[in-house]
Short mmCIF file of C-alpha atoms and ligand atoms in Angstrom, two decimals:
data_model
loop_
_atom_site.label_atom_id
_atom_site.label_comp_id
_atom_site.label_asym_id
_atom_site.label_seq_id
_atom_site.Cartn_x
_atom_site.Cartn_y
_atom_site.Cartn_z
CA UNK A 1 -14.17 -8.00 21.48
CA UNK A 2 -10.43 -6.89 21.32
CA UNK A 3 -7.35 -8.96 21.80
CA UNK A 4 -6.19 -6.68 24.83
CA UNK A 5 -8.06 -4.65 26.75
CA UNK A 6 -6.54 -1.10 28.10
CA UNK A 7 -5.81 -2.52 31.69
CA UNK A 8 -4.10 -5.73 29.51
CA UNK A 9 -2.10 -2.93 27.73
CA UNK A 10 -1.08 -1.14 30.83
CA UNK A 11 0.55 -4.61 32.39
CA UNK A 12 1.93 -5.31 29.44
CA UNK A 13 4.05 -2.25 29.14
CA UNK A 14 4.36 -1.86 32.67
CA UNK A 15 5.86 -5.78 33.69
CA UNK A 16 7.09 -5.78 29.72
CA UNK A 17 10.52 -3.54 30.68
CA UNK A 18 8.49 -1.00 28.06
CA UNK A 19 9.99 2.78 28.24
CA UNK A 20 8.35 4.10 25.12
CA UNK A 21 5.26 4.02 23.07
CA UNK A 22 4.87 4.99 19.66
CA UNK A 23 1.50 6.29 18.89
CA UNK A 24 1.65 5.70 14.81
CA UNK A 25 -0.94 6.76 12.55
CA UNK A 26 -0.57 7.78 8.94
CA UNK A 27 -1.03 10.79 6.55
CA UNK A 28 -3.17 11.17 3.48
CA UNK A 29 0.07 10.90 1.29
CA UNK A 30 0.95 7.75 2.82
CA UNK A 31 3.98 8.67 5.36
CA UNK A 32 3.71 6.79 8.84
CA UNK A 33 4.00 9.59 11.68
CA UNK A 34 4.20 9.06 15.54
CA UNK A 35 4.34 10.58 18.83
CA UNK A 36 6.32 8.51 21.46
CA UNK A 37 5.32 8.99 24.69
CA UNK A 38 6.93 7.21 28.01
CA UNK A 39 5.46 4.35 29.83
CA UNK A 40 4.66 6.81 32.72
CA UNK A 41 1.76 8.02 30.00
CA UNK A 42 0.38 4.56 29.19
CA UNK A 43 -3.19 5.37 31.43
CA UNK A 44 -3.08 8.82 29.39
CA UNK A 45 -2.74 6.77 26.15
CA UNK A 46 -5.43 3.89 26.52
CA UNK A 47 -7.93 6.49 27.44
CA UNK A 48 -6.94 8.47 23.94
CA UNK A 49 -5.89 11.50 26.20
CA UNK A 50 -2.53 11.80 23.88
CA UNK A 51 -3.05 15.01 21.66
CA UNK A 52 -0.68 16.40 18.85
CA UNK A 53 -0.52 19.25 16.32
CA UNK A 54 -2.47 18.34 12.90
CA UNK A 55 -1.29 21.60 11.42
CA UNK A 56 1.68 20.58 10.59
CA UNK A 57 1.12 16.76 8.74
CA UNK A 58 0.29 17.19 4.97
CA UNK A 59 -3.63 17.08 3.98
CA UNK A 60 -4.54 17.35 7.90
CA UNK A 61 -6.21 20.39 9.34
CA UNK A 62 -5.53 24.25 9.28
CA UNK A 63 -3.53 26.05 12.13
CA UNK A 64 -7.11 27.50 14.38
CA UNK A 65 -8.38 24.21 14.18
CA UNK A 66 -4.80 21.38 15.05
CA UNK A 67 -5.58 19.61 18.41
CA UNK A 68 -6.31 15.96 17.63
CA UNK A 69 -6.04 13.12 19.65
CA UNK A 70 -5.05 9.60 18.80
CA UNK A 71 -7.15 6.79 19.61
CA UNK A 72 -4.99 3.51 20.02
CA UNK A 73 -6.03 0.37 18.18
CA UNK A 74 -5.70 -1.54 21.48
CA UNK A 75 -5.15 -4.76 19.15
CA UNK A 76 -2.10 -3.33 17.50
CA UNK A 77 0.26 -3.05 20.53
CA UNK A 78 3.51 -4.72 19.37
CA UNK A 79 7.52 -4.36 20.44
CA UNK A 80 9.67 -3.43 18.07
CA UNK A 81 12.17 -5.98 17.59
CA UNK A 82 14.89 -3.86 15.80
CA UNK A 83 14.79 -1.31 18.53
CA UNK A 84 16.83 -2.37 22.40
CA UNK A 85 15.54 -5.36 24.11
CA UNK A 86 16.37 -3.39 27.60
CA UNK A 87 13.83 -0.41 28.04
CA UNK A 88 12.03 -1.77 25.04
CA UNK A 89 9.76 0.47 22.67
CA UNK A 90 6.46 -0.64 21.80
CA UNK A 91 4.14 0.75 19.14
CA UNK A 92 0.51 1.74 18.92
CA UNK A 93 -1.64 2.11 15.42
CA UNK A 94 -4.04 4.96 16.51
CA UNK A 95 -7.23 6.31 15.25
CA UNK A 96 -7.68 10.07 14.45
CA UNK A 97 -10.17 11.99 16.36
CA UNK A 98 -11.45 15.56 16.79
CA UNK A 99 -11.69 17.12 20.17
CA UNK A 100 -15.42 16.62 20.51
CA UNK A 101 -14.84 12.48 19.72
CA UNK A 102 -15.48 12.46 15.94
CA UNK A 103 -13.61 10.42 13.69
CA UNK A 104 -11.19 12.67 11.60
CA UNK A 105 -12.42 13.07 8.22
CA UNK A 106 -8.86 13.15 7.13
CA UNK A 107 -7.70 9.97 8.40
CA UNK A 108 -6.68 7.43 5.99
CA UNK A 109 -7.72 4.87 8.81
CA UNK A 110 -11.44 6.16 9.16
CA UNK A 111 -11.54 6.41 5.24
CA UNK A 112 -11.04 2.93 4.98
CA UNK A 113 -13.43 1.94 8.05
CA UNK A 114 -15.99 3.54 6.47
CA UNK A 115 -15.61 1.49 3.45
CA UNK A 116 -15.08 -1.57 5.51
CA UNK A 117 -18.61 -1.06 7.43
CA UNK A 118 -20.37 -0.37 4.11
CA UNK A 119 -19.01 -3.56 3.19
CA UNK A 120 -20.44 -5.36 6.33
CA UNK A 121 -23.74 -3.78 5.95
CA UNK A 122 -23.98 -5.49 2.71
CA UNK A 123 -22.60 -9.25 4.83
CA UNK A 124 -19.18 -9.07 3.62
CA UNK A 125 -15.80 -8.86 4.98
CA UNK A 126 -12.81 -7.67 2.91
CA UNK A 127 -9.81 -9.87 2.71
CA UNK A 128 -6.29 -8.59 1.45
CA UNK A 129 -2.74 -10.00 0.56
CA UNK A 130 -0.48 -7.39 -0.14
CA UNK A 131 2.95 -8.45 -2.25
CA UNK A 132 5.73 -5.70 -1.05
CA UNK A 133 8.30 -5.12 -4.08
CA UNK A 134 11.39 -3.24 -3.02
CA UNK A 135 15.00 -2.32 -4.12
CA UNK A 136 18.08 -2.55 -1.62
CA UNK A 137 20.67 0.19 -2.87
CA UNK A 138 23.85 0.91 -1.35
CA UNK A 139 25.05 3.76 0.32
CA UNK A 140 27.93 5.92 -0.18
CA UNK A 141 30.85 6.60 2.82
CA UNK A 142 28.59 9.66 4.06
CA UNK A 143 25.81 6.98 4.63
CA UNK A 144 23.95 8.67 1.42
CA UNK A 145 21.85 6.39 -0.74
CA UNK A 146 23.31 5.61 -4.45
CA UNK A 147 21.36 4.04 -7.05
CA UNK A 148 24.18 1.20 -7.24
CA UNK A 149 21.73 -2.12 -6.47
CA UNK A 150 23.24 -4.07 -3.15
CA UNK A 151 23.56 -7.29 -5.45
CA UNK A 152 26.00 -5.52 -7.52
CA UNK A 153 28.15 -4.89 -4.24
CA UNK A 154 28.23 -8.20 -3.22
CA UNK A 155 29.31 -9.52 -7.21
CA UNK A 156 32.73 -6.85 -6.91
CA UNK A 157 33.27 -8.12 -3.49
CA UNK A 158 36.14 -10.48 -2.62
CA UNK A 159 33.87 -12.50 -0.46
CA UNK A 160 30.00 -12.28 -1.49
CA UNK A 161 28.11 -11.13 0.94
CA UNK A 162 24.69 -10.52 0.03
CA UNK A 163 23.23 -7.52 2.51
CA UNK A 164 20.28 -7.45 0.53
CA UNK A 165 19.43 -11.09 1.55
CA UNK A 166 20.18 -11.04 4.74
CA UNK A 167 17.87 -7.54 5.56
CA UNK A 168 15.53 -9.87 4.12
CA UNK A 169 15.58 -12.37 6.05
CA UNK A 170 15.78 -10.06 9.21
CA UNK A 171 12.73 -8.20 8.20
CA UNK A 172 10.83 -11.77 7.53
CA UNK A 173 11.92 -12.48 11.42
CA UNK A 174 11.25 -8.97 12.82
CA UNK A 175 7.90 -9.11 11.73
CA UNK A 176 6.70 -12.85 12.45
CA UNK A 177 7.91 -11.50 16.11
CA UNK A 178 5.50 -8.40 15.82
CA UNK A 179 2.38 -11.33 15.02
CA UNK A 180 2.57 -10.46 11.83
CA UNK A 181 2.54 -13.68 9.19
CA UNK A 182 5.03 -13.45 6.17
CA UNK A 183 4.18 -16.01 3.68
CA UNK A 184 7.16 -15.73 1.36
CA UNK A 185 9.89 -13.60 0.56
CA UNK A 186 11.98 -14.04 -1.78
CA UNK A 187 14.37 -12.37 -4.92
CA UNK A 188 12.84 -10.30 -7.64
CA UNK A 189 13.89 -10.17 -11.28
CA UNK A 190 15.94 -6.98 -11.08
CA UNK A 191 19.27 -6.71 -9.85
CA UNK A 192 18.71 -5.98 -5.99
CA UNK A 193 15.34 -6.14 -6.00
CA UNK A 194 13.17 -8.49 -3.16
CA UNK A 195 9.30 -9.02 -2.22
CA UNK A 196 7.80 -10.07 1.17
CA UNK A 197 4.41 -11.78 0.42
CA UNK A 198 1.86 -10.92 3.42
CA UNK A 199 -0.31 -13.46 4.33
CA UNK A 200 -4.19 -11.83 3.92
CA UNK A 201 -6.08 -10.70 6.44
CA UNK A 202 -9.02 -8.59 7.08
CA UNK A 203 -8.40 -4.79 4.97
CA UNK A 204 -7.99 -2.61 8.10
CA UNK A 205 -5.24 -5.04 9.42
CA UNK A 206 -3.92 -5.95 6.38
CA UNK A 207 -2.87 -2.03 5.45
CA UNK A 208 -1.71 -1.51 9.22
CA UNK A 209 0.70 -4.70 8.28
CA UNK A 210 1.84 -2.80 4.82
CA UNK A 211 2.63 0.36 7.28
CA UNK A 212 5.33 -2.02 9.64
CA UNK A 213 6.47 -4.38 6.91
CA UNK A 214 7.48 -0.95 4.89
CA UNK A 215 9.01 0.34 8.48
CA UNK A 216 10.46 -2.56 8.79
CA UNK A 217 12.39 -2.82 5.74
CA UNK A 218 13.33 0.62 5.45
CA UNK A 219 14.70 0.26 9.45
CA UNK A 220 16.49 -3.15 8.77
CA UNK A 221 17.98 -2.37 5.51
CA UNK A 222 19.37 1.16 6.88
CA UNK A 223 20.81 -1.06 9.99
CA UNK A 224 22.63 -3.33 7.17
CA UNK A 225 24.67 -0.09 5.48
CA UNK A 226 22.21 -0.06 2.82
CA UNK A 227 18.99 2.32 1.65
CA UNK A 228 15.28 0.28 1.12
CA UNK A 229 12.83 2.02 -1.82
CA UNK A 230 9.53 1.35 -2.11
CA UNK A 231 9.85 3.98 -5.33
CA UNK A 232 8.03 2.05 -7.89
CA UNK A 233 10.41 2.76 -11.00
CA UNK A 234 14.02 3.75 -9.81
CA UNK A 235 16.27 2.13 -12.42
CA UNK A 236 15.26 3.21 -16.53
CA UNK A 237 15.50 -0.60 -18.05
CA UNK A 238 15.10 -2.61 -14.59
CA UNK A 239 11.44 -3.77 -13.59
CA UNK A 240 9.75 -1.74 -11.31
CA UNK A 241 8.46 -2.29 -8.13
CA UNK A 242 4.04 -3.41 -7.90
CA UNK A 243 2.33 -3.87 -4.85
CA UNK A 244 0.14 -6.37 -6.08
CA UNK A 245 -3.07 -6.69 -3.53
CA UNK A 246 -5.03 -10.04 -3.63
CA UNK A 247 -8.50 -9.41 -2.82
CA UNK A 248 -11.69 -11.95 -1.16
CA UNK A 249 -14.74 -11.03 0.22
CA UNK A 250 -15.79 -13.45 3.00
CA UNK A 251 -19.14 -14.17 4.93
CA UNK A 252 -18.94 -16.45 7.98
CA UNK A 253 -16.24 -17.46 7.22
CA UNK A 254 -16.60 -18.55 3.78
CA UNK A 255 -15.05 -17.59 0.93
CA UNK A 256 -17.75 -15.85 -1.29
CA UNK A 257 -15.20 -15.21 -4.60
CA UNK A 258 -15.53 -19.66 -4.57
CA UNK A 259 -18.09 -21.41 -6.64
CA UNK A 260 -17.65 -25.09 -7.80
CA UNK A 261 -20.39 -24.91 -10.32
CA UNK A 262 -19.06 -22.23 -12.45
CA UNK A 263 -16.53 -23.21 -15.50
CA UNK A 264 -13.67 -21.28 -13.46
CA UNK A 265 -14.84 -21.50 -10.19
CA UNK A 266 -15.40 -18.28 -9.77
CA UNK A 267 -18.72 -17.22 -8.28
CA UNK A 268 -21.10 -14.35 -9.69
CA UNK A 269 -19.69 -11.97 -6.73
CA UNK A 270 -16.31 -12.21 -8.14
CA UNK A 271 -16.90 -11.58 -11.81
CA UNK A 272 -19.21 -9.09 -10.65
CA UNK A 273 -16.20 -7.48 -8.15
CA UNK A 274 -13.48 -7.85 -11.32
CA UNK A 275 -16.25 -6.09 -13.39
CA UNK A 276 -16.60 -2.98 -10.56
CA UNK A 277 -12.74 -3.13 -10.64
CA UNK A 278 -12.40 -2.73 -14.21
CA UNK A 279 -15.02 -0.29 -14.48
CA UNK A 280 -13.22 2.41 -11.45
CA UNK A 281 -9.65 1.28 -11.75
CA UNK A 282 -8.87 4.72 -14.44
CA UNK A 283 -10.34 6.66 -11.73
CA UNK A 284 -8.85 5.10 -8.33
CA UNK A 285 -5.43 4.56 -9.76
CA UNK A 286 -4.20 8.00 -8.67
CA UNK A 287 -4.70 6.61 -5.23
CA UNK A 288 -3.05 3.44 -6.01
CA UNK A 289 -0.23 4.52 -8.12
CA UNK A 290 -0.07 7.91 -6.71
CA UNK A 291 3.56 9.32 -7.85
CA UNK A 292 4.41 11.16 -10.85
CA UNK A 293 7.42 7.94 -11.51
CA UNK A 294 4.54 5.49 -10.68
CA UNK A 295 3.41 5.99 -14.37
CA UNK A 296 7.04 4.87 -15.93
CA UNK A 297 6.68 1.42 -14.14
CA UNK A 298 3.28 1.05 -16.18
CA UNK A 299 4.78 0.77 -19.24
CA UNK A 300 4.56 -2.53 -20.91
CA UNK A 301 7.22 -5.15 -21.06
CA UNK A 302 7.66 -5.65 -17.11
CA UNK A 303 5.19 -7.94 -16.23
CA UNK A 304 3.16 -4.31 -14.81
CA UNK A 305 -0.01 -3.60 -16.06
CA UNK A 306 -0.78 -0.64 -18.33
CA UNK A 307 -3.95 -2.19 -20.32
CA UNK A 308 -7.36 -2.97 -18.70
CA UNK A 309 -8.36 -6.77 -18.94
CA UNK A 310 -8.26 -9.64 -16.98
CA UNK A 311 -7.16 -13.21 -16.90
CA UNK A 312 -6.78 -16.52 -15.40
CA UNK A 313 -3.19 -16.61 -16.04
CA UNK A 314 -1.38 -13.79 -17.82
CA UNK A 315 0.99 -11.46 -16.02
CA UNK A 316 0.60 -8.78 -18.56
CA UNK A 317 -3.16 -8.14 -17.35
CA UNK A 318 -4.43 -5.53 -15.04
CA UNK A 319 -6.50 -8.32 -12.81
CA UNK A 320 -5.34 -11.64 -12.66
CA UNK A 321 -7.06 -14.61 -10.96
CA UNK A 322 -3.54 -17.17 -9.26
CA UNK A 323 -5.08 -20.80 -9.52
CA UNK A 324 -5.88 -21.64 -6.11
CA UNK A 325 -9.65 -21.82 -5.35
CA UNK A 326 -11.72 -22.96 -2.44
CA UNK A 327 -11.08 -20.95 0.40
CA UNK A 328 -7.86 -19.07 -1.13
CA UNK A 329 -9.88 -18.23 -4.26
CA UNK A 330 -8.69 -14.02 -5.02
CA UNK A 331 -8.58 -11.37 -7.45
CA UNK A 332 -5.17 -9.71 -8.04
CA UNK A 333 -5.18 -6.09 -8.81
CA UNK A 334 -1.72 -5.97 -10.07
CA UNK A 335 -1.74 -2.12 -10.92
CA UNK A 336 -0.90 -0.68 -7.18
CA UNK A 337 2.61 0.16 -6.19
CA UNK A 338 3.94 0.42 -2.53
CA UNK A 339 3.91 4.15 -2.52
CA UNK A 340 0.49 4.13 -2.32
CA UNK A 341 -1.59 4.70 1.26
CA UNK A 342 -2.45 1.05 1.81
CA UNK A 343 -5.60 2.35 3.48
CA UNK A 344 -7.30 4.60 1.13
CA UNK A 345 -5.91 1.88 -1.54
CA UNK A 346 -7.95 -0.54 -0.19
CA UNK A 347 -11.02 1.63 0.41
CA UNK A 348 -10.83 2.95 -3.08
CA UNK A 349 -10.61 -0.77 -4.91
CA UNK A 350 -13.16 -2.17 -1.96
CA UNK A 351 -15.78 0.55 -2.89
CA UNK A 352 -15.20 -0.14 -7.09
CA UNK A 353 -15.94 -4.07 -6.42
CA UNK A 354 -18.41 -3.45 -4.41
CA UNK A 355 -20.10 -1.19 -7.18
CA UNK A 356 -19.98 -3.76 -9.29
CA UNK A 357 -21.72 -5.78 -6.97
CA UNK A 358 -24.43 -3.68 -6.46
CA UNK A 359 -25.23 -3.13 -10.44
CA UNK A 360 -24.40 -6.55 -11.32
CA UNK A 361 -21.57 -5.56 -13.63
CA UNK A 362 -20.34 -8.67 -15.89
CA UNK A 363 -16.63 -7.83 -17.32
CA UNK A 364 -16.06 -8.02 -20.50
CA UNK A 365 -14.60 -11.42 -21.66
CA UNK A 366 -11.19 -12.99 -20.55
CA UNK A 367 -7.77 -12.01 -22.18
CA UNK A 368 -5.62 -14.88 -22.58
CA UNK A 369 -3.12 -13.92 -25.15
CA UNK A 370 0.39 -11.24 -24.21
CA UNK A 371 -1.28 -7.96 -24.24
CA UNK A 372 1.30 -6.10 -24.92
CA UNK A 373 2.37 -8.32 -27.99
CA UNK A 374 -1.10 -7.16 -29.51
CA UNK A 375 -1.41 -4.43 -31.89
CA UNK A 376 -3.15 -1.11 -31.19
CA UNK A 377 -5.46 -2.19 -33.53
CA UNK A 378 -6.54 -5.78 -32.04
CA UNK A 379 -6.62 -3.53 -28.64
CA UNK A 380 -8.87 -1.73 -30.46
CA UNK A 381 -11.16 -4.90 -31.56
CA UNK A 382 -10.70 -6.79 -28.22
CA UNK A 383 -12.08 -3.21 -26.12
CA UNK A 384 -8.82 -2.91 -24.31
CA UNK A 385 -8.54 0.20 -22.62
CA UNK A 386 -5.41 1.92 -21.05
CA UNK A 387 -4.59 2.87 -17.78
CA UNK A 388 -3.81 6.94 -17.53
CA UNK A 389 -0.50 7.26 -18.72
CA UNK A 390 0.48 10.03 -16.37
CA UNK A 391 -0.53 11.20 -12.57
CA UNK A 392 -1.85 14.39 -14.66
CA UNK A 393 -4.35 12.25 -16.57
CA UNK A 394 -5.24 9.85 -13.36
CA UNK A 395 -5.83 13.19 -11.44
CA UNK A 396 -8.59 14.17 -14.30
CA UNK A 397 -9.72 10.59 -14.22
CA UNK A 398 -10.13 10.83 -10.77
CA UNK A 399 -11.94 14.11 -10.41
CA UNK A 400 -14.40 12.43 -13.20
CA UNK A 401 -15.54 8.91 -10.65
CA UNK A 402 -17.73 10.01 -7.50
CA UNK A 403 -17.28 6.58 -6.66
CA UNK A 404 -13.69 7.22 -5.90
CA UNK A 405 -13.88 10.45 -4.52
CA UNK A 406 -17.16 10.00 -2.58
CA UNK A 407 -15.05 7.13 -0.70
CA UNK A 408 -12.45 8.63 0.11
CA UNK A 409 -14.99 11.96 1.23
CA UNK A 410 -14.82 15.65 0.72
CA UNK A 411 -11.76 16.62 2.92
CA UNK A 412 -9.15 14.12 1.54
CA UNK A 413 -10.35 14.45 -2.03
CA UNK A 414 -9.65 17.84 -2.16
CA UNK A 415 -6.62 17.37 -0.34
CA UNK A 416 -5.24 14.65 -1.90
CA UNK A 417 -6.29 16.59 -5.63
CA UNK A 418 -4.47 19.35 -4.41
CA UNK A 419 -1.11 17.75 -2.99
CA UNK A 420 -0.85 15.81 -6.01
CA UNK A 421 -1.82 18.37 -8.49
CA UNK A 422 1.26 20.47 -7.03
CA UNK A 423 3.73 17.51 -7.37
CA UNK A 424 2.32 17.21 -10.90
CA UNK A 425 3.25 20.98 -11.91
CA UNK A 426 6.56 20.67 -10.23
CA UNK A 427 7.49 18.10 -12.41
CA UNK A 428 5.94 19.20 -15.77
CA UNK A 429 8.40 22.57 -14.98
CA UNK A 430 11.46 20.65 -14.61
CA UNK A 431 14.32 19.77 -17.47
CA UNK A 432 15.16 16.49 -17.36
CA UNK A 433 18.29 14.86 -18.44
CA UNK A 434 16.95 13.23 -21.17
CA UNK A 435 15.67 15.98 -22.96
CA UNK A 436 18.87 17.51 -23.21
CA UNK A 437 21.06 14.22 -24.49
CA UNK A 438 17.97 14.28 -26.95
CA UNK A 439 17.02 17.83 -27.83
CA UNK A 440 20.48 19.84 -26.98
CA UNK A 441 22.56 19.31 -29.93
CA UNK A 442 19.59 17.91 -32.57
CA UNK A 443 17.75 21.52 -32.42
N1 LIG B 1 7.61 -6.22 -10.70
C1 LIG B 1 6.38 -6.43 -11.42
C2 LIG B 1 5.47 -5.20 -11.23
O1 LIG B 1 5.94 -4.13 -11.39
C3 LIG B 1 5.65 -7.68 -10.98
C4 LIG B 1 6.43 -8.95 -11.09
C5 LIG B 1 5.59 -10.13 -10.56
O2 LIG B 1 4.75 -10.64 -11.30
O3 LIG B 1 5.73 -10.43 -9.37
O4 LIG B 1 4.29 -5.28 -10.96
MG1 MG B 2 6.58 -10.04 -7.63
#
């Protein structure tokens, strides 16, 4: 059962002082896309009579084949605070169907909810925590982003006033007022950077909540004179942004990742989930770090990952296990960044643990020690692998795991492959700036 059903929906927009709906829904690339409709459509809506064009969103469908309708997630209805408070707007998440009722093979929504109901079949539900890292830049008189970080601005002002804190702080508001629960937020270690700390929730809601919190900021910020990024690596030298994603799998209620008999608590699920993890994460990470600049944030030396181990404690480690157990006992993939599509993300890491499940993986042993203070040659002893270096290499890594690319299904694989591969050779063509300071006058 729902939290609202259609003729709930219908009064609520109807007595609300609603004028528009957004019907939201996402593309394989990760971009949030909507068709608002007016409150007179609301019946239209809630019976998922609303149709649009698929031709025209990246990795959909082909031109004799674009009517799709969206299927609201009745439970998603929400007001958008940061739009006016007369003749409100509201927002629907919506499913993507085919004319004849099918779920859309291409949308990142069904992806995951296949995942998810593999997941049940085998008694578990998947619990997620995303941690949002984000740069506030200024903008320039034409309202133009700059690269000049907002807590700069605020050091050459006369009287300090910090924009970037304060968009914060609105955004941590806006979205407690969309039902939405924001368990920290807080400063980053670069200059204008910030991170809003999700509480978990079940997968499916938990990547709807990455989708506002990133609409959010981006909405907020803009609002405040200055420009959000979720880019993972836009200053050389600076830290880059992670989207870390803290992971439980739950039956009844009960956290199945807890066991008080083991040395570290940590039940054979777990170890068996970090082991799946370990084992998929070259191949998945092209879904998870999907942009050609998400490779120059995994680069050691900024508390990102670049080498494949685990650990209790240490920040330099692809999975890392934070030190509350019991019922908040999780797994930290630290490797995503928020570029990524939260929802094949999640259905791409969900499906690797879950392998591991299913052949009782065991990972290799613990890492305590600074990773990237090691030697290529204790790497070497210890078994410590690398993550691809580039999206070029992911892409190959990706192409090589069927347990990636059989999640994620025939239609977005080669989609996504074939998006990405583009970006790829657009880059590889391109002279950048620092080959010429470094090749110019030398040769
Ligand atoms: N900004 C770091 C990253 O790129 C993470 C810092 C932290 O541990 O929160 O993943
Ligand atoms: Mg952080």
């Amino acid at each position: 059962m729902g939290r609202y059903s259609k003729e709930e929906i219908i009064r609520l927009v109807e007595d609300g002082d609603i004028q528009f709906i957004r019907m939201q829904f996402t593309d394989i690339f990760g971009q949030m896309k909507n068709v608002a409709i007016t409150a007179s459509q609301i019946r239209r809506a809630v019976n998922n009579e609303i149709m649009m064009d698929g031709s025209s969103i990246e990795g959909f469908v082909r031109i004799e084949e674009s009517d799709q309708y969206l299927w609201p997630d009745l439970d998603t209805f929400a007001v958008l605070p940061w739009r006016p408070q007369y003749g409100k707007v509201a927002r629907l998440i919506c499913d993507v169907h085919n004319p004849d009722g099918t779920p859309f093979m291409g949308d990142p929504r069904n992806v995951l909810r296949q995942a998810l109901s593999r997941a049940e079949r085998m008694g578990y539900t998947f619990h997620v925590g995303p941690e949002l890292e984000f740069f506030l830049f200024q903008t320039d008189d034409n309202g133009k982003p700059t690269a000049q970080t907002a807590d700069e601005a605020s050091y050459f002002d006369l009287g300090p006033l910090d924009h970037g804190e304060s968009t914060r702080r609105e955004v941590a508001l806006a979205l407690e007022q969309m039902g939405m629960e924001v368990e920290a937020s807080h400063h980053e270690i670069a200059a204008g950077q910030h991170e809003i700390d999700l509480k978990y929730t079940e997968a499916l809601r938990a990547a709807d909540n990455i989708m506002t919190c990133k609409l959010a900021v981006k909405t907020l910020a803009q609002k405040n004179g200055l420009h959000a990024t979720f880019m993972p690596k836009p200053i050389t030298g600076a830290a880059g942004s992670g989207m870390h994603l803290n992971m439980s799998l739950f039956h009844g209620g009960k956290n199945l990742f807890f066991d008080e008999h083991t040395r570290n608590q940590l039940s054979a699920t777990a170890t068996a989930f970090i082991a799946g993890l370990l084992t998929h994460v070259r191949g998945l990470c092209a879904v998870t770090n999907p942009l050609v600049n998400s490779y120059k944030r995994l680069v050691p030396g900024y508390e990102a990952p670049c080498y494949l181990a685990w650990s209790s404690s240490n920040r330099s480690s692809l999975v890392r296990i934070p030190a509350p157990r019991g019922q908040a006992t999780r797994v930290e993939l630290r490797n995503p960044d928020p570029s990524c599509n939260p929802y094949l993300a999640m259905a791409v890491c969900l499906a690797a643990g879950l392998d591991g499940i299913e052949r009782k993986l065991t990972p290799p042993p613990e890492v305590a020690e600074n990773i990237y203070a090691m030697t290529p040659e204790t790497r070497a002893a210890h078994g410590i692998e690398s993550l691809p270096g580039t999206l070029f290499a992911a892409l190959r890594a990706m192409e090589q795991d069927t347990v990636v690319t059989d999640t994620l299904g025939p239609h977005v694989t080669a989609h996504y492959i074939g998006g990405k591969q583009r970006e790829w050779t657009e880059y590889q063509s391109q002279v950048s700036q620092w080959e010429l300071e470094r090749y110019l006058v030398a040769y």
